[in-house]
Amino acid sequence: MRESKIDKVLALVCSNGGWSSVYSAYPGLNEAVSKSNNHGGSPQVPCPKTGNGKTKFRLFRDWAVSGGAYHNDVGALPGGIDVIAFMENCSKSDALNKIIDICGGDLSSITHEYVRTVKDSQPKGLAEDEKAKRVAKLEKLFDHAIPAAYDKTGRIQAYLNSRGLKTDAKTLPFTLGYADELWWGDGQSKPKKLHGLLGSMTDVNCNRITIHRTFLNNKGLKADVAKPKMLMPPPSYIGGCSIKIDAPVQTETETFIGLCEGIETALAIREATGCPMWSCYSDSLLEMVKLPEHITSVLIFADKDVSGAGLEKAEALAARLKREGKHVDIYLPPMDIPEGSKSVDWLDVYTATGTQHFPFRLPTELSVNTGVSV
């Protein structure tokens, strides 16, 4: 049987000292590698690509063999090829070529027998029982949740208002949900029973992959916990996924959608412009989002960060979408980043100045319904 290029590259990595050798080419990965413990994995460290955050990234316990890791904004990176694709902002195919270059640029020394030996020793990814547990937890939450528009406690409306939004909660699309009983836990602090706004994160074919949770207290305000916003552990890779708040709008000449990072930012943009929106959760997932072919025009509402990451990721996404034949516009907040802050987004613009600095307002017949009169 002829080996695949992936099999040959994995064998090449093994023959060159394993993933620790490959990762040594990336200063950002060195901290996680150097802190890997006797159990194999690493504690949470800053993002190895941007340096942002203190607990963004960790290596799996079997990383020395699989190369696998977890990024809080991206989800599971099951193997070393996925990690390099993430680090390089490239496809898995291009990541393979990068790994070959790091390992000396030559696959000819890798024999059929050696490939088979390495392949047989490779971990098979997330164990089936763990996948089943994650799916069961997602389904349980989904089954017990209701559409956010049906919340009769007033907590969803209170949360929207607390963020400076005017949207009538009763008009929220069914892609946003509400859980009256939602357990919060970070594996370190004592679990708490709270409430929550839910966002269904789906792939390009609208298959639900995971659920985004915003934890709320009894008054509908953001809960006072270490991490009030969390993704549920996904049973599969979430690169390419998004929270599809609205359906794309079709006109005689185009089908368009707006993209941004956070759910609340998306809701602010909807109020101010009428534009249908998808939330991608983070700049990393924004860059990787996949869109169906029938969408022809994309409006990217980027965050403005001190690091420049928001615009950088938006531009990388725009370049890819243009190669796919789509028309793309990027809108950056016109406000300066406040002193002491790391970023500013379109929600900040909306709450500070209203609609006046937004780039457009769609005609009523094309606008999504937010229950707000503009």
GROMACS .gro file of N, CA and C in nm, residues 243 259-266 278-284 286 301-305 309-311 313:
model
   78
  243ILE      N    1  -2.088   3.126   1.508
  243ILE     CA    2  -2.223   3.134   1.565
  243ILE      C    3  -2.307   3.212   1.465
  259LEU      N    4  -1.937   3.962   0.956
  259LEU     CA    5  -1.860   3.879   1.047
  259LEU      C    6  -1.791   3.965   1.152
  260CYS      N    7  -1.783   3.914   1.275
  260CYS     CA    8  -1.706   3.982   1.380
  260CYS      C    9  -1.665   3.877   1.482
  261GLU      N   10  -1.607   3.920   1.592
  261GLU     CA   11  -1.564   3.826   1.695
  261GLU      C   12  -1.678   3.794   1.793
  262GLY      N   13  -1.710   3.884   1.886
  262GLY     CA   14  -1.802   3.853   1.995
  262GLY      C   15  -1.949   3.862   1.959
  263ILE      N   16  -2.031   3.788   2.035
  263ILE     CA   17  -2.177   3.791   2.015
  263ILE      C   18  -2.232   3.931   2.040
  264GLU      N   19  -2.190   3.994   2.148
  264GLU     CA   20  -2.243   4.126   2.181
  264GLU      C   21  -2.204   4.230   2.076
  265THR      N   22  -2.083   4.216   2.022
  265THR     CA   23  -2.041   4.306   1.913
  265THR      C   24  -2.131   4.285   1.792
  266ALA      N   25  -2.163   4.160   1.763
  266ALA     CA   26  -2.251   4.131   1.650
  266ALA      C   27  -2.389   4.192   1.671
  278TRP      N   28  -2.268   3.702   1.177
  278TRP     CA   29  -2.216   3.580   1.238
  278TRP      C   30  -2.106   3.620   1.336
  279SER      N   31  -2.108   3.559   1.454
  279SER     CA   32  -2.002   3.581   1.553
  279SER      C   33  -1.904   3.464   1.546
  280CYS      N   34  -1.775   3.497   1.546
  280CYS     CA   35  -1.672   3.394   1.535
  280CYS      C   36  -1.597   3.370   1.666
  281TYR      N   37  -1.636   3.438   1.773
  281TYR     CA   38  -1.584   3.418   1.909
  281TYR      C   39  -1.448   3.482   1.932
  282SER      N   40  -1.349   3.461   1.845
  282SER     CA   41  -1.215   3.513   1.866
  282SER      C   42  -1.153   3.552   1.733
  283ASP      N   43  -1.041   3.627   1.739
  283ASP     CA   44  -0.976   3.665   1.614
  283ASP      C   45  -0.920   3.544   1.541
  284SER      N   46  -0.874   3.443   1.615
  284SER     CA   47  -0.821   3.323   1.552
  284SER      C   48  -0.929   3.248   1.475
  286LEU      N   49  -1.209   3.383   1.373
  286LEU     CA   50  -1.252   3.471   1.264
  286LEU      C   51  -1.168   3.445   1.141
  301PHE      N   52  -1.620   4.317   1.041
  301PHE     CA   53  -1.610   4.422   1.142
  301PHE      C   54  -1.502   4.380   1.242
  302ALA      N   55  -1.380   4.426   1.217
  302ALA     CA   56  -1.265   4.383   1.296
  302ALA      C   57  -1.256   4.458   1.428
  303ASP      N   58  -1.193   4.395   1.527
  303ASP     CA   59  -1.155   4.464   1.650
  303ASP      C   60  -1.026   4.541   1.626
  304LYS      N   61  -1.009   4.652   1.695
  304LYS     CA   62  -0.882   4.726   1.691
  304LYS      C   63  -0.807   4.693   1.819
  305ASP      N   64  -0.693   4.625   1.805
  305ASP     CA   65  -0.613   4.582   1.920
  305ASP      C   66  -0.480   4.655   1.924
  309ALA      N   67  -0.357   4.238   1.624
  309ALA     CA   68  -0.401   4.104   1.585
  309ALA      C   69  -0.537   4.105   1.517
  310GLY      N   70  -0.631   4.188   1.566
  310GLY     CA   71  -0.765   4.189   1.509
  310GLY      C   72  -0.764   4.223   1.361
  311LEU      N   73  -0.692   4.330   1.325
  311LEU     CA   74  -0.684   4.369   1.184
  311LEU      C   75  -0.604   4.268   1.104
  313LYS      N   76  -0.574   3.945   1.149
  313LYS     CA   77  -0.653   3.826   1.121
  313LYS      C   78  -0.764   3.857   1.021
   0.00000   0.00000   0.00000
